[in-house]
mmCIF file of C-alpha atoms in Angstrom:
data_model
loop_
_atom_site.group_PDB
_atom_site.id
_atom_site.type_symbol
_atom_site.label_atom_id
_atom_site.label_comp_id
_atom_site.label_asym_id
_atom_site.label_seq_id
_atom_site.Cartn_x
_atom_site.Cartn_y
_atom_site.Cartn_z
ATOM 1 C CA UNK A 19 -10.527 -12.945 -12.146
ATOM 2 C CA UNK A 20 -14.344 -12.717 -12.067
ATOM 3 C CA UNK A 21 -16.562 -9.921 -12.804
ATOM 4 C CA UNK A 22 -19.669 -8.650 -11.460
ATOM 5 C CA UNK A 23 -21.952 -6.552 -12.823
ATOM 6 C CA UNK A 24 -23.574 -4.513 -9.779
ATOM 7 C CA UNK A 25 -27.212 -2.809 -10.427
ATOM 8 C CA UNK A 26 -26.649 -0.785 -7.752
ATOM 9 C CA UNK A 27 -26.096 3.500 -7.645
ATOM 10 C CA UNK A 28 -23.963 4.574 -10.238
ATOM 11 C CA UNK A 29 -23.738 0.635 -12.073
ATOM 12 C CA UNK A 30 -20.312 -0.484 -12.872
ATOM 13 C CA UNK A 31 -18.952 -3.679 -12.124
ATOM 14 C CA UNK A 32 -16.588 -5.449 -9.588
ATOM 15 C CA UNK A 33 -13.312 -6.745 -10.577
ATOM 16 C CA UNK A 34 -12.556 -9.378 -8.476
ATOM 17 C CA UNK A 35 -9.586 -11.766 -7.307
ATOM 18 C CA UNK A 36 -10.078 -14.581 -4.697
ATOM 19 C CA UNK A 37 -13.042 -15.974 -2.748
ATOM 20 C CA UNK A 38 -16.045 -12.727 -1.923
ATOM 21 C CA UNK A 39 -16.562 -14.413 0.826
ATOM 22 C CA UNK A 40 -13.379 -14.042 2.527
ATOM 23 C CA UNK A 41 -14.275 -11.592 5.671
ATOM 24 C CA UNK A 42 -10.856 -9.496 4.567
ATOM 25 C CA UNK A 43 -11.291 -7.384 1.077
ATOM 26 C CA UNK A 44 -8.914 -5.060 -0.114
ATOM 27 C CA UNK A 45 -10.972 -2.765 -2.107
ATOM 28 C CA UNK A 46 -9.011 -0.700 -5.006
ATOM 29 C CA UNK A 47 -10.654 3.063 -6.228
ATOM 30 C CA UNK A 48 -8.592 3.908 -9.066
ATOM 31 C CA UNK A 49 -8.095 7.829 -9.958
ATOM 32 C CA UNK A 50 -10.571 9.466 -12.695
ATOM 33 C CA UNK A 51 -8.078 8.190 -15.376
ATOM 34 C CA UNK A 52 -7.982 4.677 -14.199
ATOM 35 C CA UNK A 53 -7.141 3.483 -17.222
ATOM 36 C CA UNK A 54 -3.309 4.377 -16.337
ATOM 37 C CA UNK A 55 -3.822 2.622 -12.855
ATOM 38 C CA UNK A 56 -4.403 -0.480 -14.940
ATOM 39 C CA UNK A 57 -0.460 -1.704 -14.249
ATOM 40 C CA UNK A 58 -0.853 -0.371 -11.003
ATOM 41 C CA UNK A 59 -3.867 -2.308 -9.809
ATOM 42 C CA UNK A 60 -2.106 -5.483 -11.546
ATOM 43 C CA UNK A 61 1.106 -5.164 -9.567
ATOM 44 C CA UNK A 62 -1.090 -4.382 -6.265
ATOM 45 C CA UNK A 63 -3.232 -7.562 -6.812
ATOM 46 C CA UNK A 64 -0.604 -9.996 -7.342
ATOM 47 C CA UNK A 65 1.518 -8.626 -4.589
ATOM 48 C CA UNK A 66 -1.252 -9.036 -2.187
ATOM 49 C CA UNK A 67 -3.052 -12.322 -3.700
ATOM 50 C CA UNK A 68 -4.102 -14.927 -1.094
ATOM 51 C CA UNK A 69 -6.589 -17.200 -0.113
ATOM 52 C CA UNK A 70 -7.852 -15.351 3.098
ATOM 53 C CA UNK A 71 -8.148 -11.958 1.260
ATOM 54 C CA UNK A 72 -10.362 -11.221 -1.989
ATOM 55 C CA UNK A 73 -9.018 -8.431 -3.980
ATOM 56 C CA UNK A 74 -11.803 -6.032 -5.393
ATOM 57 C CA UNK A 75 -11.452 -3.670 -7.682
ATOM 58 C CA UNK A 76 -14.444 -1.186 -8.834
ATOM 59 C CA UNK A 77 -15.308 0.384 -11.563
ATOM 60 C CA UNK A 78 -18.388 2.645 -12.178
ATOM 61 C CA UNK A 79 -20.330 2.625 -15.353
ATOM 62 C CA UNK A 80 -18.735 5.619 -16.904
ATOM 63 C CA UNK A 81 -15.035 3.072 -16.433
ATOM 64 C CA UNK A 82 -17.184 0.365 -17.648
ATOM 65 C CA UNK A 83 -18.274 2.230 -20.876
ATOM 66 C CA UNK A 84 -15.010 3.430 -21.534
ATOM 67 C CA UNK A 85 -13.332 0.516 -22.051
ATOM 68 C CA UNK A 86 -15.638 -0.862 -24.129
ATOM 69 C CA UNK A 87 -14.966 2.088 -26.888
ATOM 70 C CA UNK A 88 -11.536 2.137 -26.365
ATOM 71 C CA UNK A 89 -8.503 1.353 -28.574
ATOM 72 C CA UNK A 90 -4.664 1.994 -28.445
ATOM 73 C CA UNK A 91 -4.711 2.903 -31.723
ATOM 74 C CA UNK A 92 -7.463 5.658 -31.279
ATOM 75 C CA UNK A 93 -4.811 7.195 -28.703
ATOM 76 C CA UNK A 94 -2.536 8.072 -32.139
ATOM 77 C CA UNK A 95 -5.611 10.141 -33.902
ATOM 78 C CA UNK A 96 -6.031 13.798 -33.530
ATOM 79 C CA UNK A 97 -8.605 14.429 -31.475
ATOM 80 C CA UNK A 98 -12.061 15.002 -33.020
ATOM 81 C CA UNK A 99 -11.056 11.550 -34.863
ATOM 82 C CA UNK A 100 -11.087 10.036 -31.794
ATOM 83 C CA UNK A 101 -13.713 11.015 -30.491
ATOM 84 C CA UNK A 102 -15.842 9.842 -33.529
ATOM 85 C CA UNK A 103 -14.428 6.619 -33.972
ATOM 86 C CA UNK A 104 -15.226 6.163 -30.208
ATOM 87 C CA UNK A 105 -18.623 7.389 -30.929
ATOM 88 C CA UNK A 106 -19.040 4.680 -33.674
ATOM 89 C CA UNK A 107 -18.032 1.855 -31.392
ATOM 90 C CA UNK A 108 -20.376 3.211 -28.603
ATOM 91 C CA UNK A 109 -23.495 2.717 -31.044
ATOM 92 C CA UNK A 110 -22.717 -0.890 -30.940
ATOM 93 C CA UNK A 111 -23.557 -0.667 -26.909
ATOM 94 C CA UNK A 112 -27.512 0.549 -27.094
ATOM 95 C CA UNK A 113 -27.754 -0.323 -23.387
ATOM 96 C CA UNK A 114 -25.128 2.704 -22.862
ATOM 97 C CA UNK A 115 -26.329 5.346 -25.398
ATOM 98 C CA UNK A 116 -26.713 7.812 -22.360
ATOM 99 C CA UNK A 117 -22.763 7.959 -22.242
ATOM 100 C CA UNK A 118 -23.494 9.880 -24.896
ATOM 101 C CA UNK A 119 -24.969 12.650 -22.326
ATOM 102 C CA UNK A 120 -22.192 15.028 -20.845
ATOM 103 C CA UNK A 121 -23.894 16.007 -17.885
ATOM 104 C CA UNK A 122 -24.733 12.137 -17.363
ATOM 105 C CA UNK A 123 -20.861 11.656 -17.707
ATOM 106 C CA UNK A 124 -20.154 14.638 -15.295
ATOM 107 C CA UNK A 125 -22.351 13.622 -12.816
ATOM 108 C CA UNK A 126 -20.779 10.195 -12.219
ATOM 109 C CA UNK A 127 -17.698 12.119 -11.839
ATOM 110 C CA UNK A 128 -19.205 14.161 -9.244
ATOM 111 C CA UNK A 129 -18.093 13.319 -5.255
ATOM 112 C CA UNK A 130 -21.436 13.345 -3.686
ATOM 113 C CA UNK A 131 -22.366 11.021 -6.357
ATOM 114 C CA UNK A 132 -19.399 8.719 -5.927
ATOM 115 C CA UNK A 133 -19.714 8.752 -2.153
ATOM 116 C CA UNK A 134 -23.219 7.386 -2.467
ATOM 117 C CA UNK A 135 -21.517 4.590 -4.620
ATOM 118 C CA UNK A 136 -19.336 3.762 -2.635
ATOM 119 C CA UNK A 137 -21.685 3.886 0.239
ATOM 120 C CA UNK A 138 -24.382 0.884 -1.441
ATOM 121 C CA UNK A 139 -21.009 -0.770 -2.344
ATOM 122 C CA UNK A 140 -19.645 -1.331 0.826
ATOM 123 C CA UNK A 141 -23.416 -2.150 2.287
ATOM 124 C CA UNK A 142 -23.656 -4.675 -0.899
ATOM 125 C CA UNK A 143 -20.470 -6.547 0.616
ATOM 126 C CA UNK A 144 -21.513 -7.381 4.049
ATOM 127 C CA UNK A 145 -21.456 -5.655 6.946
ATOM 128 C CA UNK A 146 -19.628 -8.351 8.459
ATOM 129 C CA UNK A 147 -16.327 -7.592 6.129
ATOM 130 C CA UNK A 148 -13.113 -6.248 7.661
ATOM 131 C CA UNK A 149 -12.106 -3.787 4.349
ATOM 132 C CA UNK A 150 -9.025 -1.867 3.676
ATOM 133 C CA UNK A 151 -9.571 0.725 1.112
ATOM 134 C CA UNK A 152 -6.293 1.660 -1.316
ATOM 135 C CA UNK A 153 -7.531 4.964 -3.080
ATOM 136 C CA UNK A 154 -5.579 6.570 -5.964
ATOM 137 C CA UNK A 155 -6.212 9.690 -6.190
ATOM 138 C CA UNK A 156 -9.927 10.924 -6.540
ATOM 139 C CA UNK A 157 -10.773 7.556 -5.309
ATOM 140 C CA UNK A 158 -8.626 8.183 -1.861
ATOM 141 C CA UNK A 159 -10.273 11.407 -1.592
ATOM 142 C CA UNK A 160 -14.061 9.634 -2.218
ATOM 143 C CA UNK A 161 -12.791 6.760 0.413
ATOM 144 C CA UNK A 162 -11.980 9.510 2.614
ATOM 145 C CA UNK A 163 -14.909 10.994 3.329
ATOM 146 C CA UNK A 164 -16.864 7.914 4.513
ATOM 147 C CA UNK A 165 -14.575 6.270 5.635
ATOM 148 C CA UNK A 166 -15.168 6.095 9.575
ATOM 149 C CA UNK A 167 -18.881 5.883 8.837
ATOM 150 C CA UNK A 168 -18.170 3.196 6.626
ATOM 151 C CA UNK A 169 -15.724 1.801 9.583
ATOM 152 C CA UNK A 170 -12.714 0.809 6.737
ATOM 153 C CA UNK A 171 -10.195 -1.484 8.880
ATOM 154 C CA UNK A 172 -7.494 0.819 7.040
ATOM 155 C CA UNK A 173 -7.027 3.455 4.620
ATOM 156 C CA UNK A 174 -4.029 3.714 2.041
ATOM 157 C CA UNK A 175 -4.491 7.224 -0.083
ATOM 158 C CA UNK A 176 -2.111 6.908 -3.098
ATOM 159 C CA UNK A 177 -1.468 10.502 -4.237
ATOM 160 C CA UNK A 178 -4.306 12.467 -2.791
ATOM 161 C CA UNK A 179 -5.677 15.139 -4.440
ATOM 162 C CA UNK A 180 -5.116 17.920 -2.180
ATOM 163 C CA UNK A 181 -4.946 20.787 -4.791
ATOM 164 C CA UNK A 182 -6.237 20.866 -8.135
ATOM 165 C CA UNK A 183 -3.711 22.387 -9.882
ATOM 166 C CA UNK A 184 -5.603 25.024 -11.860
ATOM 167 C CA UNK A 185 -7.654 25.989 -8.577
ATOM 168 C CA UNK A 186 -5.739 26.313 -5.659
ATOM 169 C CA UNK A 187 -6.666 25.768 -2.272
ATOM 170 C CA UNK A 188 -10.108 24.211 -1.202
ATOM 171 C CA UNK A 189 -10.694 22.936 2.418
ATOM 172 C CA UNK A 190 -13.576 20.542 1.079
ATOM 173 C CA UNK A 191 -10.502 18.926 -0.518
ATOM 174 C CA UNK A 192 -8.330 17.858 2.451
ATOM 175 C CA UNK A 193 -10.242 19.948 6.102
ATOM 176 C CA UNK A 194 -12.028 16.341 6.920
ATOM 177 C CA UNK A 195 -8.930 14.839 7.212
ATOM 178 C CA UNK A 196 -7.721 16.465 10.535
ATOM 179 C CA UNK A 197 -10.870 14.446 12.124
ATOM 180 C CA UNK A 198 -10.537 11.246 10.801
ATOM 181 C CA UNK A 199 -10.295 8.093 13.287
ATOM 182 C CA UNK A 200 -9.502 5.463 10.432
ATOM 183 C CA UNK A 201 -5.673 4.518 10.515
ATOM 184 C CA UNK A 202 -4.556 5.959 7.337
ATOM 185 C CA UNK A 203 -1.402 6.005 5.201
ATOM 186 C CA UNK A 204 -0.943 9.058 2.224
ATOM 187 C CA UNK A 205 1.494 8.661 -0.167
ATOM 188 C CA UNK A 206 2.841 11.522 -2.120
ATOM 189 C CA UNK A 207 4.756 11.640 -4.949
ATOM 190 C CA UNK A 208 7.127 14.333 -4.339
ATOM 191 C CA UNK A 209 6.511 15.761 -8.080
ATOM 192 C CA UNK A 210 3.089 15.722 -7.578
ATOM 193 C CA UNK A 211 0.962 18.649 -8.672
ATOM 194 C CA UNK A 212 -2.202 17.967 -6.180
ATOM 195 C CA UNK A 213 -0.006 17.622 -3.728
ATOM 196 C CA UNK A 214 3.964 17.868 -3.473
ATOM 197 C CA UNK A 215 6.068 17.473 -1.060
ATOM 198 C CA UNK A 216 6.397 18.757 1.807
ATOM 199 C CA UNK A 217 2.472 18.214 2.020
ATOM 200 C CA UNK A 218 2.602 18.703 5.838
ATOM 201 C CA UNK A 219 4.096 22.350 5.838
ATOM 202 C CA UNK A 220 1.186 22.975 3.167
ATOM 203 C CA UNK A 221 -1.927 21.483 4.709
ATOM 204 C CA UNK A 222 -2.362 22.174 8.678
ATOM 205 C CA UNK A 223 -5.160 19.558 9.333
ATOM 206 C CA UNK A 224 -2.907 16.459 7.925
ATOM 207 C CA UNK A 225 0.451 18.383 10.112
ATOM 208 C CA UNK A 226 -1.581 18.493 12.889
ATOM 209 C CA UNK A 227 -2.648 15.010 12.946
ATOM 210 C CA UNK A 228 1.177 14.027 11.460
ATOM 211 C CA UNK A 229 2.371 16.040 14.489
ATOM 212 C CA UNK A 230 0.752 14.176 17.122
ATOM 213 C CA UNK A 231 1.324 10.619 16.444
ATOM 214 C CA UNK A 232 -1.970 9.563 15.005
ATOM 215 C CA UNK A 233 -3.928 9.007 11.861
ATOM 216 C CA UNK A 234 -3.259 10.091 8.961
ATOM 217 C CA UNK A 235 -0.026 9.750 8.199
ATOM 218 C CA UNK A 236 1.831 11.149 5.452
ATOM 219 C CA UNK A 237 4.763 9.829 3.464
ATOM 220 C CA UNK A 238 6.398 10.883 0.400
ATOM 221 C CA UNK A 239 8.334 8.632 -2.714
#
């Protein structure tokens, strides 16, 4: 695996497996808590390994920053503990001090933010690229938005984020979708509390698209 640090909006780094220079990338966007895709993105990467396809995994700076400070151990303190033992590790990093920063933190969280991101990421690859984007979660929801702009060969959404469960319905979250050209596969868990199933009795723009035939498509496991 190599990694590449990217100086571009939002920082972060590139994970990557196989040649960059292959002209087929299959770009991973793990969910907010990527460290739990961390198996995930493993499995994916040696299931789809080969010499015509680079793998690519990103990871902003906030991911980046995170895993520097953290520990399995820290995961067995209360709380405040943790936080201040992360806090002591983090002074060791003076290049990432602003981590320190909530609204810093939030704002890399933000969609707009990530969309721009992804945006200079994709432009950073080459426009010559033919990429399929696998999005988990937040990261399917980010890929969404751009991605006919962006002209993605394909989309696979792992577990979209249709409903935050302490919100309830928002359009921003899944209206788009009923518009969108890119072939696209969404996989649901059927347990899933952004999203169970039957997804397409709940949300009319992916039924009606469903309905007809075309993109997106949505499956549940």
């Amino acid at each position: 695996m190599k990694i590449i640090p990217l100086h571009l909006h939002g920082g972060g780094r590139l994970c990557v497996h196989g040649p960059l220079s292959a002209r087929r990338i299959l770009l991973l966007l793990s969910r907010d808590q990527f460290l739990r895709d961390d198996a995930l993105m493993a499995r994916l990467t040696a299931a789809f390994g080969s010499d015509d396809l680079a793998i690519v995994r990103y990871e902003s700076e906030v991911a980046v920053t995170t895993r520097l400070i953290y520990r399995p151990a820290f995961e067995r303190l209360p709380l405040f503990l943790r936080q201040l033992a992360q806090a002591t590790l983090l002074l060791a990093y003076p290049t990432r001090w602003r981590h320190f920063v909530p609204a810093f933190r939030r704002r890399q969280g933000e969609i707009d933010y990530r969309v721009r991101a992804l945006r200079e990421l994709v432009a950073w690859l080459g426009p010559d690229k033919e990429i399929i984007v696998l999005g988990r979660s937040a990261g399917a929801r980010v890929a969404s938005l751009v991605a006919d702009e962006l002209r993605f060969h394909r989309l696979i959404c792992l577990a979209y984020p249709f409903e935050h469960p302490q919100e309830g319905p928002n359009p921003a979250r899944y209206a788009h979708l009923a518009a969108l050209q890119t072939p696209c596969l969404i996989l649901q868990g059927v347990r899933d509390t952004y999203g169970s199933n039957p997804v397409a009795t709940r949300y009319p723009s992916v039924r009606a698209r469903s309905s007809s035939g075309s993109t997106p498509t949505t499956t549940t496991c």
